[in-house]
Tab-separated table of C-alpha atoms in Angstrom:
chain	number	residue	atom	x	y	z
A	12	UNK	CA	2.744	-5.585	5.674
A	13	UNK	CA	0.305	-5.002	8.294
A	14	UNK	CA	-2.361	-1.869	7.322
A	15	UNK	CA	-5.027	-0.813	9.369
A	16	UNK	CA	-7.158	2.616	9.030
A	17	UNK	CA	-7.442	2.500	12.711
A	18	UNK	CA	-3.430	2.255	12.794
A	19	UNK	CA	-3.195	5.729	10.883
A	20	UNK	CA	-5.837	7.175	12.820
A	21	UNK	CA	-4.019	6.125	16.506
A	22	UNK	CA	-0.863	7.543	15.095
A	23	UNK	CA	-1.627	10.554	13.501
A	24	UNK	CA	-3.764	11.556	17.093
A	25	UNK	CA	-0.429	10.675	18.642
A	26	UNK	CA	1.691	12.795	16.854
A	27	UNK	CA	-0.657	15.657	17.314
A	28	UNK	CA	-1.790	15.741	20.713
A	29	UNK	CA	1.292	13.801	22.525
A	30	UNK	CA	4.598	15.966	23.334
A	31	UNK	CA	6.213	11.698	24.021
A	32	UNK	CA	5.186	10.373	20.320
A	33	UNK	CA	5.353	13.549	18.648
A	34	UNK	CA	9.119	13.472	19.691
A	35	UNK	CA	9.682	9.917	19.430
A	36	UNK	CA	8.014	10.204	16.326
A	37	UNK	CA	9.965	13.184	14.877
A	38	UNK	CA	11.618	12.518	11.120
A	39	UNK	CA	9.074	9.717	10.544
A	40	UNK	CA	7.242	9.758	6.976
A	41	UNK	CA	3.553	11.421	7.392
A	42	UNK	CA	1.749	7.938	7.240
A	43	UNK	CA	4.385	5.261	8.926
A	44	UNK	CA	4.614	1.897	8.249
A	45	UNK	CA	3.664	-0.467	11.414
A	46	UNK	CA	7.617	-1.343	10.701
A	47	UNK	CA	9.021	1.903	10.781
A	48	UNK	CA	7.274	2.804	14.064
A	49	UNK	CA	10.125	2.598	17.089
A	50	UNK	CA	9.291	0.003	19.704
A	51	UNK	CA	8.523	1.994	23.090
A	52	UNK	CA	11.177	2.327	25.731
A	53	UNK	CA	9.580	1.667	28.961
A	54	UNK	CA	11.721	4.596	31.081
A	55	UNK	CA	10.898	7.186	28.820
A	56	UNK	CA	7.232	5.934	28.476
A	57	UNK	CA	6.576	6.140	32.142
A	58	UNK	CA	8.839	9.188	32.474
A	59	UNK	CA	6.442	11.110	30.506
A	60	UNK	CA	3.458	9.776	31.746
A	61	UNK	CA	3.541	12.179	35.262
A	62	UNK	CA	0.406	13.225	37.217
A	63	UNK	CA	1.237	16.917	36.491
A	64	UNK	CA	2.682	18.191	33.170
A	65	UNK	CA	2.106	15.142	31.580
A	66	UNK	CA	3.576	14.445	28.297
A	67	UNK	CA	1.772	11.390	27.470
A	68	UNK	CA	-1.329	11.950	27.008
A	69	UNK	CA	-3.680	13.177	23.769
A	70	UNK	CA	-5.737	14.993	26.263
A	71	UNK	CA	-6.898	15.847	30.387
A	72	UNK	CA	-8.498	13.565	32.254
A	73	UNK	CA	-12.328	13.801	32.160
A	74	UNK	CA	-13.543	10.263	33.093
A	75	UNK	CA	-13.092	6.942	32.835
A	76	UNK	CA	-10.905	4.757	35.121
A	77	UNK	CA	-7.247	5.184	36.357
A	78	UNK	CA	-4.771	1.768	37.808
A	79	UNK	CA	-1.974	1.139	39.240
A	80	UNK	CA	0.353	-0.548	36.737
A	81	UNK	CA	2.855	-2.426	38.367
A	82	UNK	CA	4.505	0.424	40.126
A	83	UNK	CA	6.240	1.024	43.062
A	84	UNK	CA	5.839	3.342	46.314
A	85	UNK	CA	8.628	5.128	45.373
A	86	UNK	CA	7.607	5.909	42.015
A	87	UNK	CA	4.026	4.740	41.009
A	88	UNK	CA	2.816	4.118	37.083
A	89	UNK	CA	-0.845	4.825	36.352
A	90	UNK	CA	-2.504	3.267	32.851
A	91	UNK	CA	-5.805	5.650	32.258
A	92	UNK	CA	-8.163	4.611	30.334
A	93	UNK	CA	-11.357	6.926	29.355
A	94	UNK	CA	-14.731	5.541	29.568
A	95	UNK	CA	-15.504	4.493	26.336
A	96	UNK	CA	-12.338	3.130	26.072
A	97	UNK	CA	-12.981	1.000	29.462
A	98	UNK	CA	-15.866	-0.097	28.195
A	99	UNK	CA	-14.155	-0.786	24.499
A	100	UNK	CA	-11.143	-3.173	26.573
A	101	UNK	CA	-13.826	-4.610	28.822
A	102	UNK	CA	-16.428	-5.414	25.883
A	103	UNK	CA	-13.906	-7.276	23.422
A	104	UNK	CA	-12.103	-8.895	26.218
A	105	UNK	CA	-15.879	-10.472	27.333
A	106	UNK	CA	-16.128	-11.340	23.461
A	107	UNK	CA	-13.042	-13.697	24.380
A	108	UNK	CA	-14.813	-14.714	27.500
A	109	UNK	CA	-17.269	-16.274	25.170
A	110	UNK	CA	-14.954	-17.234	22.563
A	111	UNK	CA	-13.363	-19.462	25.403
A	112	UNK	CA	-16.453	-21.323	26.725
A	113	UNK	CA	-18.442	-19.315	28.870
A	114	UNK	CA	-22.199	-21.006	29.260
A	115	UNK	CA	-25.136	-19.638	30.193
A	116	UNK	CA	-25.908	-19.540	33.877
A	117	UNK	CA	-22.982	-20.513	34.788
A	118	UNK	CA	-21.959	-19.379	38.636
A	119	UNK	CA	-18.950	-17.661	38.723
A	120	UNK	CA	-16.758	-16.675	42.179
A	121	UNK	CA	-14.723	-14.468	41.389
A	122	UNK	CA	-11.200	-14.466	43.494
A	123	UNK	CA	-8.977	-11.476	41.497
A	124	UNK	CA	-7.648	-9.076	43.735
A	125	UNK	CA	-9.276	-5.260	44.313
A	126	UNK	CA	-8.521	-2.370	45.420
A	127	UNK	CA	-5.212	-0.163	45.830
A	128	UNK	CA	-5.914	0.239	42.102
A	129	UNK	CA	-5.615	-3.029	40.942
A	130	UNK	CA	-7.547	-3.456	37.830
A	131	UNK	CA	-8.518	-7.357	37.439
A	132	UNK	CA	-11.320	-7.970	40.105
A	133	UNK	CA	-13.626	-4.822	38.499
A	134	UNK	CA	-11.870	-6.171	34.850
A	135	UNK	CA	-13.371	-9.537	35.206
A	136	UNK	CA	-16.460	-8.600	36.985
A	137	UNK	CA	-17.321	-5.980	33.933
A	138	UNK	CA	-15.787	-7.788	31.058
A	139	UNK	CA	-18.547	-11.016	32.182
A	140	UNK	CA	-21.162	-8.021	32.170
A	141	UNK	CA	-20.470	-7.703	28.490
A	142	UNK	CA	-20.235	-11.370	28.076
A	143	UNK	CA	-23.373	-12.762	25.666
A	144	UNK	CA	-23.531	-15.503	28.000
A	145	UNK	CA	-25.866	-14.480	31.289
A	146	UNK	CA	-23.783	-15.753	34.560
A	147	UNK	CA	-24.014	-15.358	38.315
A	148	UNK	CA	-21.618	-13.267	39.879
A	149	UNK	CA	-20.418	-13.537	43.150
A	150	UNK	CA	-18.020	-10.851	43.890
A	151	UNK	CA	-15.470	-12.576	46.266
A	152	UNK	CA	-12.224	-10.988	45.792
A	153	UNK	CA	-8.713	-12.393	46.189
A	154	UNK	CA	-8.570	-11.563	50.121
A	155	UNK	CA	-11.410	-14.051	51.263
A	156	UNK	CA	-10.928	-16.277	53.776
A	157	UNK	CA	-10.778	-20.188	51.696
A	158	UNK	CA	-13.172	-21.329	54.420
A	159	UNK	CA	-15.875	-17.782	52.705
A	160	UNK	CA	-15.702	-19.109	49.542
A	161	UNK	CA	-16.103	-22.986	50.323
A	162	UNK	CA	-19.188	-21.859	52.039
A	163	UNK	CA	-19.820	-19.551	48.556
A	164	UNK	CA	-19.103	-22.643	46.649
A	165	UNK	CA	-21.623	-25.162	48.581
A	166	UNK	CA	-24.263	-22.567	48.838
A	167	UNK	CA	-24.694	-21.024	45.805
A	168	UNK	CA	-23.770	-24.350	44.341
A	169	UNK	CA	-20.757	-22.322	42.166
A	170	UNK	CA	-19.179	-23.996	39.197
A	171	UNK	CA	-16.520	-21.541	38.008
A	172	UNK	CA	-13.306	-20.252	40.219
A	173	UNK	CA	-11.905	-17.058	38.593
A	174	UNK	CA	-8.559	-15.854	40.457
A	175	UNK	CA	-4.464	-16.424	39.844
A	176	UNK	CA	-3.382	-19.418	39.698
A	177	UNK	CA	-1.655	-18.406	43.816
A	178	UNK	CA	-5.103	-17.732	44.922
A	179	UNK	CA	-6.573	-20.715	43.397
A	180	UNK	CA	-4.027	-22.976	44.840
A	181	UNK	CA	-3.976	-21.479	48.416
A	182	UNK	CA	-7.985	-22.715	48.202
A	183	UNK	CA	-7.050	-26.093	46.972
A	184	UNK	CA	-4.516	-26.763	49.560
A	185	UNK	CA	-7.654	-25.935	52.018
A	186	UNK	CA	-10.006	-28.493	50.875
A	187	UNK	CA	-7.217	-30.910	50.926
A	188	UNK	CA	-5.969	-30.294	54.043
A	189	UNK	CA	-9.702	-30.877	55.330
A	190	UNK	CA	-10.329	-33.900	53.345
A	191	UNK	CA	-12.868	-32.288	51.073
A	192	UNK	CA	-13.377	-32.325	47.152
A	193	UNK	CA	-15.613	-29.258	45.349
A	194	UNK	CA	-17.042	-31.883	42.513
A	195	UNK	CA	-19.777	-28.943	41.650
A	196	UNK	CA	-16.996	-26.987	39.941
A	197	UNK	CA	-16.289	-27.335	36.060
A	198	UNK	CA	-14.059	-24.426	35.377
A	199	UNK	CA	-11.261	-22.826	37.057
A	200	UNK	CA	-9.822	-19.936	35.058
A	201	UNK	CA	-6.947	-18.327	35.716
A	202	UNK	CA	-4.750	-15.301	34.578
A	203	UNK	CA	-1.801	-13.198	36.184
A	204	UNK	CA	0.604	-15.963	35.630
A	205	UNK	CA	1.247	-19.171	34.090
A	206	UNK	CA	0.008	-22.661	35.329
A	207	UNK	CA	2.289	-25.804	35.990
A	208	UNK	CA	1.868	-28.965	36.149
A	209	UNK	CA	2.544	-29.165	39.936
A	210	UNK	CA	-0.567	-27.288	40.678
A	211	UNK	CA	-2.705	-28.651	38.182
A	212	UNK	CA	-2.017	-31.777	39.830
A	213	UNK	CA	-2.913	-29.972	43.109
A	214	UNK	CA	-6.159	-28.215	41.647
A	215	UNK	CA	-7.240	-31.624	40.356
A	216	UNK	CA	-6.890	-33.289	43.828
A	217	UNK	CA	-9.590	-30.378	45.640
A	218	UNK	CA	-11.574	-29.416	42.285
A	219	UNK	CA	-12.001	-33.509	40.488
A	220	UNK	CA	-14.564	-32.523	37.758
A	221	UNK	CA	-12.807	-28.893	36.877
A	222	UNK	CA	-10.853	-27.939	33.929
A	223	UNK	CA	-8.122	-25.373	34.515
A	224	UNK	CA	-7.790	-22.782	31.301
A	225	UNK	CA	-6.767	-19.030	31.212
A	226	UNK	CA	-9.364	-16.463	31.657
A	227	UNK	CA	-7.193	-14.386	28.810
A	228	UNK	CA	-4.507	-12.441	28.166
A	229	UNK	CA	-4.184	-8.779	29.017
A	230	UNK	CA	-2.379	-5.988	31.025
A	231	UNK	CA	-3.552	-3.041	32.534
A	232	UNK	CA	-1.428	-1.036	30.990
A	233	UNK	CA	-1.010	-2.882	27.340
A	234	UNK	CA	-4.727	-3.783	27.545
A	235	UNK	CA	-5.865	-6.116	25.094
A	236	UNK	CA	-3.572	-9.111	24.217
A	237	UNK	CA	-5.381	-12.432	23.738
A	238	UNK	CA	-7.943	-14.632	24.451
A	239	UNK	CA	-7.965	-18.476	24.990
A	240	UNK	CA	-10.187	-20.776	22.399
A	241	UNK	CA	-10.820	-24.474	22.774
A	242	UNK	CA	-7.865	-24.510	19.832
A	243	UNK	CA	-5.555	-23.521	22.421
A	244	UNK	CA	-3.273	-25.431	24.774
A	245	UNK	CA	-1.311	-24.132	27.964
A	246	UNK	CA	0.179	-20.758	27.935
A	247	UNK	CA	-1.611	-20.260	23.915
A	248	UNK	CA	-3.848	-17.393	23.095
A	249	UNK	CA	-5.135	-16.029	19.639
A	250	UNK	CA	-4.753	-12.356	19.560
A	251	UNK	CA	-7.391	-10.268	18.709
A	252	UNK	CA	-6.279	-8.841	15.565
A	253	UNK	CA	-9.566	-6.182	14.846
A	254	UNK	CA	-8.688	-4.281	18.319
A	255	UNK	CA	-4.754	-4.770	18.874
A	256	UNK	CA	-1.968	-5.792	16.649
A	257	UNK	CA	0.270	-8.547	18.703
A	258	UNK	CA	3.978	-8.215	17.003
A	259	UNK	CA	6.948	-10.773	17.859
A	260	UNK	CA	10.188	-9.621	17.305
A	261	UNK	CA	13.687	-10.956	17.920
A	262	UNK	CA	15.294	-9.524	20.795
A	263	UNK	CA	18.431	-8.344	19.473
A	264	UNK	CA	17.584	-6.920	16.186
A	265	UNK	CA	14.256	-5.676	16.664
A	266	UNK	CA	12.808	-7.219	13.343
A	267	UNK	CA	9.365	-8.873	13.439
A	268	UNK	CA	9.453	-13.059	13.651
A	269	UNK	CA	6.782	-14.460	11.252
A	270	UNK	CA	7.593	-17.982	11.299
A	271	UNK	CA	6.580	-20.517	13.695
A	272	UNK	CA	8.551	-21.728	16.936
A	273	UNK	CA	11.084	-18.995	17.254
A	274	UNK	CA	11.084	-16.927	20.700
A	275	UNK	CA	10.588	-13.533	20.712
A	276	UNK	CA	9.563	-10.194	22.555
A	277	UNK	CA	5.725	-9.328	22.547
A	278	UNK	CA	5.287	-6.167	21.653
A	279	UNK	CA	1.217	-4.490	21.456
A	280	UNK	CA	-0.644	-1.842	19.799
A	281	UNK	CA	-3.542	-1.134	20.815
A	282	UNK	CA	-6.171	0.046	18.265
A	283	UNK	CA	-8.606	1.612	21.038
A	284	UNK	CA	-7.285	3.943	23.031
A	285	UNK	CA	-6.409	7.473	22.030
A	286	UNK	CA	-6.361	9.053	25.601
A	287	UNK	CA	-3.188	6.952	26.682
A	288	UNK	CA	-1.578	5.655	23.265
A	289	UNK	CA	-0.149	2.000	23.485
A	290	UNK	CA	2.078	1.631	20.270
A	291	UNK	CA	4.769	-0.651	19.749
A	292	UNK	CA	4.985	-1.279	23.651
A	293	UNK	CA	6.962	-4.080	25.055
A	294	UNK	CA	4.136	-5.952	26.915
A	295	UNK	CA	7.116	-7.656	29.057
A	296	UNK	CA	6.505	-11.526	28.059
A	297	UNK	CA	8.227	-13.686	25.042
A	298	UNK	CA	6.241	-15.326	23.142
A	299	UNK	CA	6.168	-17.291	19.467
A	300	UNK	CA	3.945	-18.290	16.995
A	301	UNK	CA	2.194	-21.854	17.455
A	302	UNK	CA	0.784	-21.913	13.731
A	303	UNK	CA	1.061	-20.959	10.396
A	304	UNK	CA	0.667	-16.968	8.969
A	305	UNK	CA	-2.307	-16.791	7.317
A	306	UNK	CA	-3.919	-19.437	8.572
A	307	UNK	CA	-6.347	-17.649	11.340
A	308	UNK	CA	-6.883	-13.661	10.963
A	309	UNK	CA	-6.260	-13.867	15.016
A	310	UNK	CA	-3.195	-16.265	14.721
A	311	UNK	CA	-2.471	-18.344	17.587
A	312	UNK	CA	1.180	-17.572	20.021
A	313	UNK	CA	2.959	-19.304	23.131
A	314	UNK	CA	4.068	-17.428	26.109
A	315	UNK	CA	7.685	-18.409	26.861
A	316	UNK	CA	8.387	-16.479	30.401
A	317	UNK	CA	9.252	-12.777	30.671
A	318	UNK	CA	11.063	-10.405	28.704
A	319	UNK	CA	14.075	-7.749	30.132
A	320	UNK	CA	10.832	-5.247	31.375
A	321	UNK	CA	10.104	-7.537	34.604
A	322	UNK	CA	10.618	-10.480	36.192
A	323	UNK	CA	6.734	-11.604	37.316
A	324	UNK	CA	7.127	-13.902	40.373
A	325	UNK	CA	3.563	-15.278	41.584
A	326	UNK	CA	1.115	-12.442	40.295
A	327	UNK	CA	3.794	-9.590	41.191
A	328	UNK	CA	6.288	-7.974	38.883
A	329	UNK	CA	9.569	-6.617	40.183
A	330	UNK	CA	10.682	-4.141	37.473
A	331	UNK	CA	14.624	-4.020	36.345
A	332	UNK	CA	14.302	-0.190	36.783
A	333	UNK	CA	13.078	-0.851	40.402
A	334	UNK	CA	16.007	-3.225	41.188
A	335	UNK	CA	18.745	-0.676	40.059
A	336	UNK	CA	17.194	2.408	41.972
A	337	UNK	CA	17.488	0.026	45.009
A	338	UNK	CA	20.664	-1.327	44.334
A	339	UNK	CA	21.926	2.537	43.835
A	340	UNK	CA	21.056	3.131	47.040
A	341	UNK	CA	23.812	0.832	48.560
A	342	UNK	CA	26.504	2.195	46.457
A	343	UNK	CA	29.275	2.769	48.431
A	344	UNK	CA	29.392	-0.811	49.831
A	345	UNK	CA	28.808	-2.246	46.883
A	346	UNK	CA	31.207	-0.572	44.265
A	347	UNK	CA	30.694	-1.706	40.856
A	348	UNK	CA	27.495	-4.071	40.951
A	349	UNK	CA	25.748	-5.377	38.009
A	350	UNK	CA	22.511	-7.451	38.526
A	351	UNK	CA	20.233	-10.064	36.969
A	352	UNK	CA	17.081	-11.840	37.785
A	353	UNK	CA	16.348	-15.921	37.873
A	354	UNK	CA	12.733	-16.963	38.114
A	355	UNK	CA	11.979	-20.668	39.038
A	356	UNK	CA	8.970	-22.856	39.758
A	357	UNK	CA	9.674	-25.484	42.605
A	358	UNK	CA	7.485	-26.901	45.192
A	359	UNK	CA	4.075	-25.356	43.511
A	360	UNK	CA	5.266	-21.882	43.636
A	361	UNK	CA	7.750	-19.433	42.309
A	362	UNK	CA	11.031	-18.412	43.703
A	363	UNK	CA	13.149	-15.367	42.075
A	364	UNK	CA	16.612	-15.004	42.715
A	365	UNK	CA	18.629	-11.294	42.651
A	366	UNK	CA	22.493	-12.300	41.355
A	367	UNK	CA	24.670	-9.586	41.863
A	368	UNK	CA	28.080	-9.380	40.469
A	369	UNK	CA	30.180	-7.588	42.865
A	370	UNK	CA	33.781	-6.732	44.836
A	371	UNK	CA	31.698	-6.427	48.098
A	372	UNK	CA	33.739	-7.725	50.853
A	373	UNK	CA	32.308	-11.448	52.218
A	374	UNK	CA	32.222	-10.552	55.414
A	375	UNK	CA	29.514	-8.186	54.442
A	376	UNK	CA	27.529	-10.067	51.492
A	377	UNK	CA	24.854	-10.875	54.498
A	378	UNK	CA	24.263	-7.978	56.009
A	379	UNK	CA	23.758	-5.902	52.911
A	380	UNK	CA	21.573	-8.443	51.244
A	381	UNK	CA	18.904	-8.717	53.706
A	382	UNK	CA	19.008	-4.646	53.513
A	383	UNK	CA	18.487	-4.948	49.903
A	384	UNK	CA	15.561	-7.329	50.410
A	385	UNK	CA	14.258	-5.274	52.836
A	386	UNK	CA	14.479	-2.024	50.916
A	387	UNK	CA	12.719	-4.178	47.670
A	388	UNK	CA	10.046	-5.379	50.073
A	389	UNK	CA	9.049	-1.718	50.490
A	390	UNK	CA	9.310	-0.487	46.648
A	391	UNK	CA	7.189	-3.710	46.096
A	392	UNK	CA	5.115	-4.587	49.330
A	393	UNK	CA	2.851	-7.030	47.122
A	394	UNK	CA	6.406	-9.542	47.305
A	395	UNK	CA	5.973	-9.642	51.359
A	396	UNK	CA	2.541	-9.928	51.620
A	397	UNK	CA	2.976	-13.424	49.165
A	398	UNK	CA	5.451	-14.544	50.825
A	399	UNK	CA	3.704	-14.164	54.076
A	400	UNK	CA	1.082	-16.112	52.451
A	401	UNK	CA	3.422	-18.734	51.385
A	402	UNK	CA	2.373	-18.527	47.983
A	403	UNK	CA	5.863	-17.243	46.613
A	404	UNK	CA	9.727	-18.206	47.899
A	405	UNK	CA	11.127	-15.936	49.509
A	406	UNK	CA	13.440	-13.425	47.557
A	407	UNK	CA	16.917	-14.829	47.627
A	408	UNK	CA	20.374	-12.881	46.975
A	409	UNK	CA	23.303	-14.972	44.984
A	410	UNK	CA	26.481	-13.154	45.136
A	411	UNK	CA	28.684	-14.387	42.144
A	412	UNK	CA	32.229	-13.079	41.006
A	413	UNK	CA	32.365	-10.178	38.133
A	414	UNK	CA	31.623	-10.678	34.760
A	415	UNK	CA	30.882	-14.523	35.775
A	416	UNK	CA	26.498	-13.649	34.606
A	417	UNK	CA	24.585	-15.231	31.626
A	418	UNK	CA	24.282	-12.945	28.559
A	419	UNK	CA	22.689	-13.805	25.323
A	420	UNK	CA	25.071	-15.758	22.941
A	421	UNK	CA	24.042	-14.287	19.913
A	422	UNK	CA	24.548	-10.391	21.108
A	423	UNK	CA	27.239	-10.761	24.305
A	424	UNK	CA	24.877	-8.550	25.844
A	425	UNK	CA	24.122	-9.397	29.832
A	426	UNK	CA	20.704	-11.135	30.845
A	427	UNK	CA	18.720	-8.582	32.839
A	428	UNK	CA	15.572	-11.624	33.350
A	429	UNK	CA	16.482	-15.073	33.169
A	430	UNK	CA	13.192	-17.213	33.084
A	431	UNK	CA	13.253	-21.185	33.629
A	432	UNK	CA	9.861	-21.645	34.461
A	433	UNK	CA	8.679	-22.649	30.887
A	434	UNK	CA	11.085	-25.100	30.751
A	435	UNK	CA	9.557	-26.849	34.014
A	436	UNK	CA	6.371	-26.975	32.720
């Protein structure tokens, strides 16, 4: 059983100060086991979490910093954090920075993206401000030109690349293509997404002396997850188990996984922020234990691909909740539709697939799904903007028969996110 004062704390504020939890919490015994906490439900979560009348939140906003979280233009999600607790998420996360190599003096570029409320380029930037290590920053951003920051790189003589592993490629694939290597750089650290072998291969080609390792896990909106140690290998983090509790739990019953090896839903609390709890919340990925309880206070897990919440293609996330507000919208020619998402690796980048499972006439299958990828391109404009880039397939429609989509053997319930990627890795 996991106990933690700061666990009792977090909840109690909750219950108090929060119209969502003190709802969702109603019945519960005055000092709740981890256990008997309900996992979040991400519709209700960001259905209370509103700019006005908020339900949410312990309190108004006073400072601090607010992001975009994955949302959409049609209906946005902001994660708010206040400014101790920025500088609380920022601090530890730069504690993991360390934990994962960072030297002294090294010269960072860093390629995340900014603005439009994105939170990693000003995460990074501040969480290596907190770092013990003393580096030099170079404030890039994911939008520079390759040819900026292969000047950036001779220069200032750079030895670390920070960015996704999209943006990191993309500059690859421009050294290569002008018959140039960056020897100079040792690290290239990545986050967003996962890394495969096809574009190690690639990074090794343009970067020869450079070791590719993630930067750390986190989300803007579950904050702290984990942090990559010289213990880990690809797609492993330890969590950090004095700020956040990381919970795995099987997918159809809901109870927590403690051995080793078997697959589950990541689920985060977060010990340090009050303003905007984060308790028992899906962080969208699956995930299982890579060694034994007990054996490491911040235990080591494996990312296995995404979870029902999302399906992440590149470094966007189309949202299930987004695709069936879309698909609502074409009703009438559609009849009775239901829906599920493939993501794939192939040819160094990611392709994601829409099946949908309808009566819609054949003659019509075309026309309606290029207006369905056109209408998703606009709830999600990040999707055109990589594919423009060529750093993502485009999005592709498979129309299939009824009733004819994977579900999950164990429950007969329907597959909203298939993920194959891990298994190309």
């Amino acid at each position: 059983m996991i106990s933690h004062h700061e666990l009792d704390t977090l909840v109690a504020v909750a219950r108090e100060l929060s119209p969502y939890y003190r709802e969702l919490y109603a019945g519960l015994p005055s000092r709740p086991t981890l256990e008997q906490l309900p996992v979040v439900e991400q519709k209700s979560f960001w259905a209370a979490n509103t700019q006005r009348d908020n339900r949410l939140l312990t309190g108004p906003l006073h400072d601090g910093m607010v992001f975009k979280s994955g949302g959409t233009t049609g209906e946005p999600k902001f994660s708010i954090y206040s400014r101790v607790e920025w500088e609380a998420f920022t601090g530890v996360f730069g504690m993991g920075l360390d934990a994962g190599g960072l030297q002294e003096g090294e010269r960072i570029a860093n390629l995340f993206y900014v603005g439009d409320l994105y939170s990693s380029f000003i995460f990074i930037m501040r969480s290596l401000d907190h770092a013990r290590a003393n580096t030099l920053q170079l404030p890039l951003s994911g939008r520079a030109d390759p040819a900026t920051v292969e000047h950036a790189v001779a220069d200032f003589g750079l030895t670390t690349l920070v960015g996704t592993p999209t943006t990191l490629l993309t500059l690859a694939t421009h050294y290569i293509a002008a018959g140039k290597t960056a020897p100079a750089v040792r690290r290239l650290l990545f986050g967003g997404e996962s890394m495969y072998a096809d574009q190690r291969a690639t990074l090794a080609r343009a970067f020869p002396n450079a070791s590719a390792r993630s930067v750390g896990y986190a989300s803007v909106d579950a904050g702290l997850l984990g942090y990559d140690d010289e213990s880990c290998g690809p797609d492993e983090h330890r969590m950090f188990s004095r700020y956040a509790i990381i919970e795995i739990i099987d997918e159809v019953d809901g109870t927590p996984i403690r051995e080793e090896g078997k697959v589950g839903r990541v689920v985060v609390t977060n010990l340090t922020r009050l303003l905007m709890p984060i308790i028992r919340y899906p962080a969208g990925d699956m995930a299982c234990w890579s060694e034994p309880a007990g054996s490491n206070p911040d235990r080591r897990f494996r990312l296995m691909g995404r979870s029902e919440e999302g399906a992440r293609v590149g470094p966007a996330t189309l949202y299930i909740e987004d695709v069936r507000r879309v698909l609502g919208m074409f009703h009438d020619p559609l009849g009775a539709t239901d829906f599920q998402l493939v993501v794939e690796h192939a040819q160094h980048r990611d392709r994601l697939t829409l099946r949908l499972a309808s009566e819609a006439a054949a003659a019509q299958q075309a026309t309606l799904g290029a207006a369905i990828v056109q209408r998703l391109h606009a709830e999600r404009p990040m999707l055109p903007d990589l594919i423009a880039q060529d750093l993502i397939h485009p999005l592709a429609i498979e129309w299939t028969a009824p009733g004819s989509l994977e579900i999950n053997e164990r429950s007969g319930k329907l597959k909203r996110v298939i993920d194959r990627r891990h298994e190309q890795r």
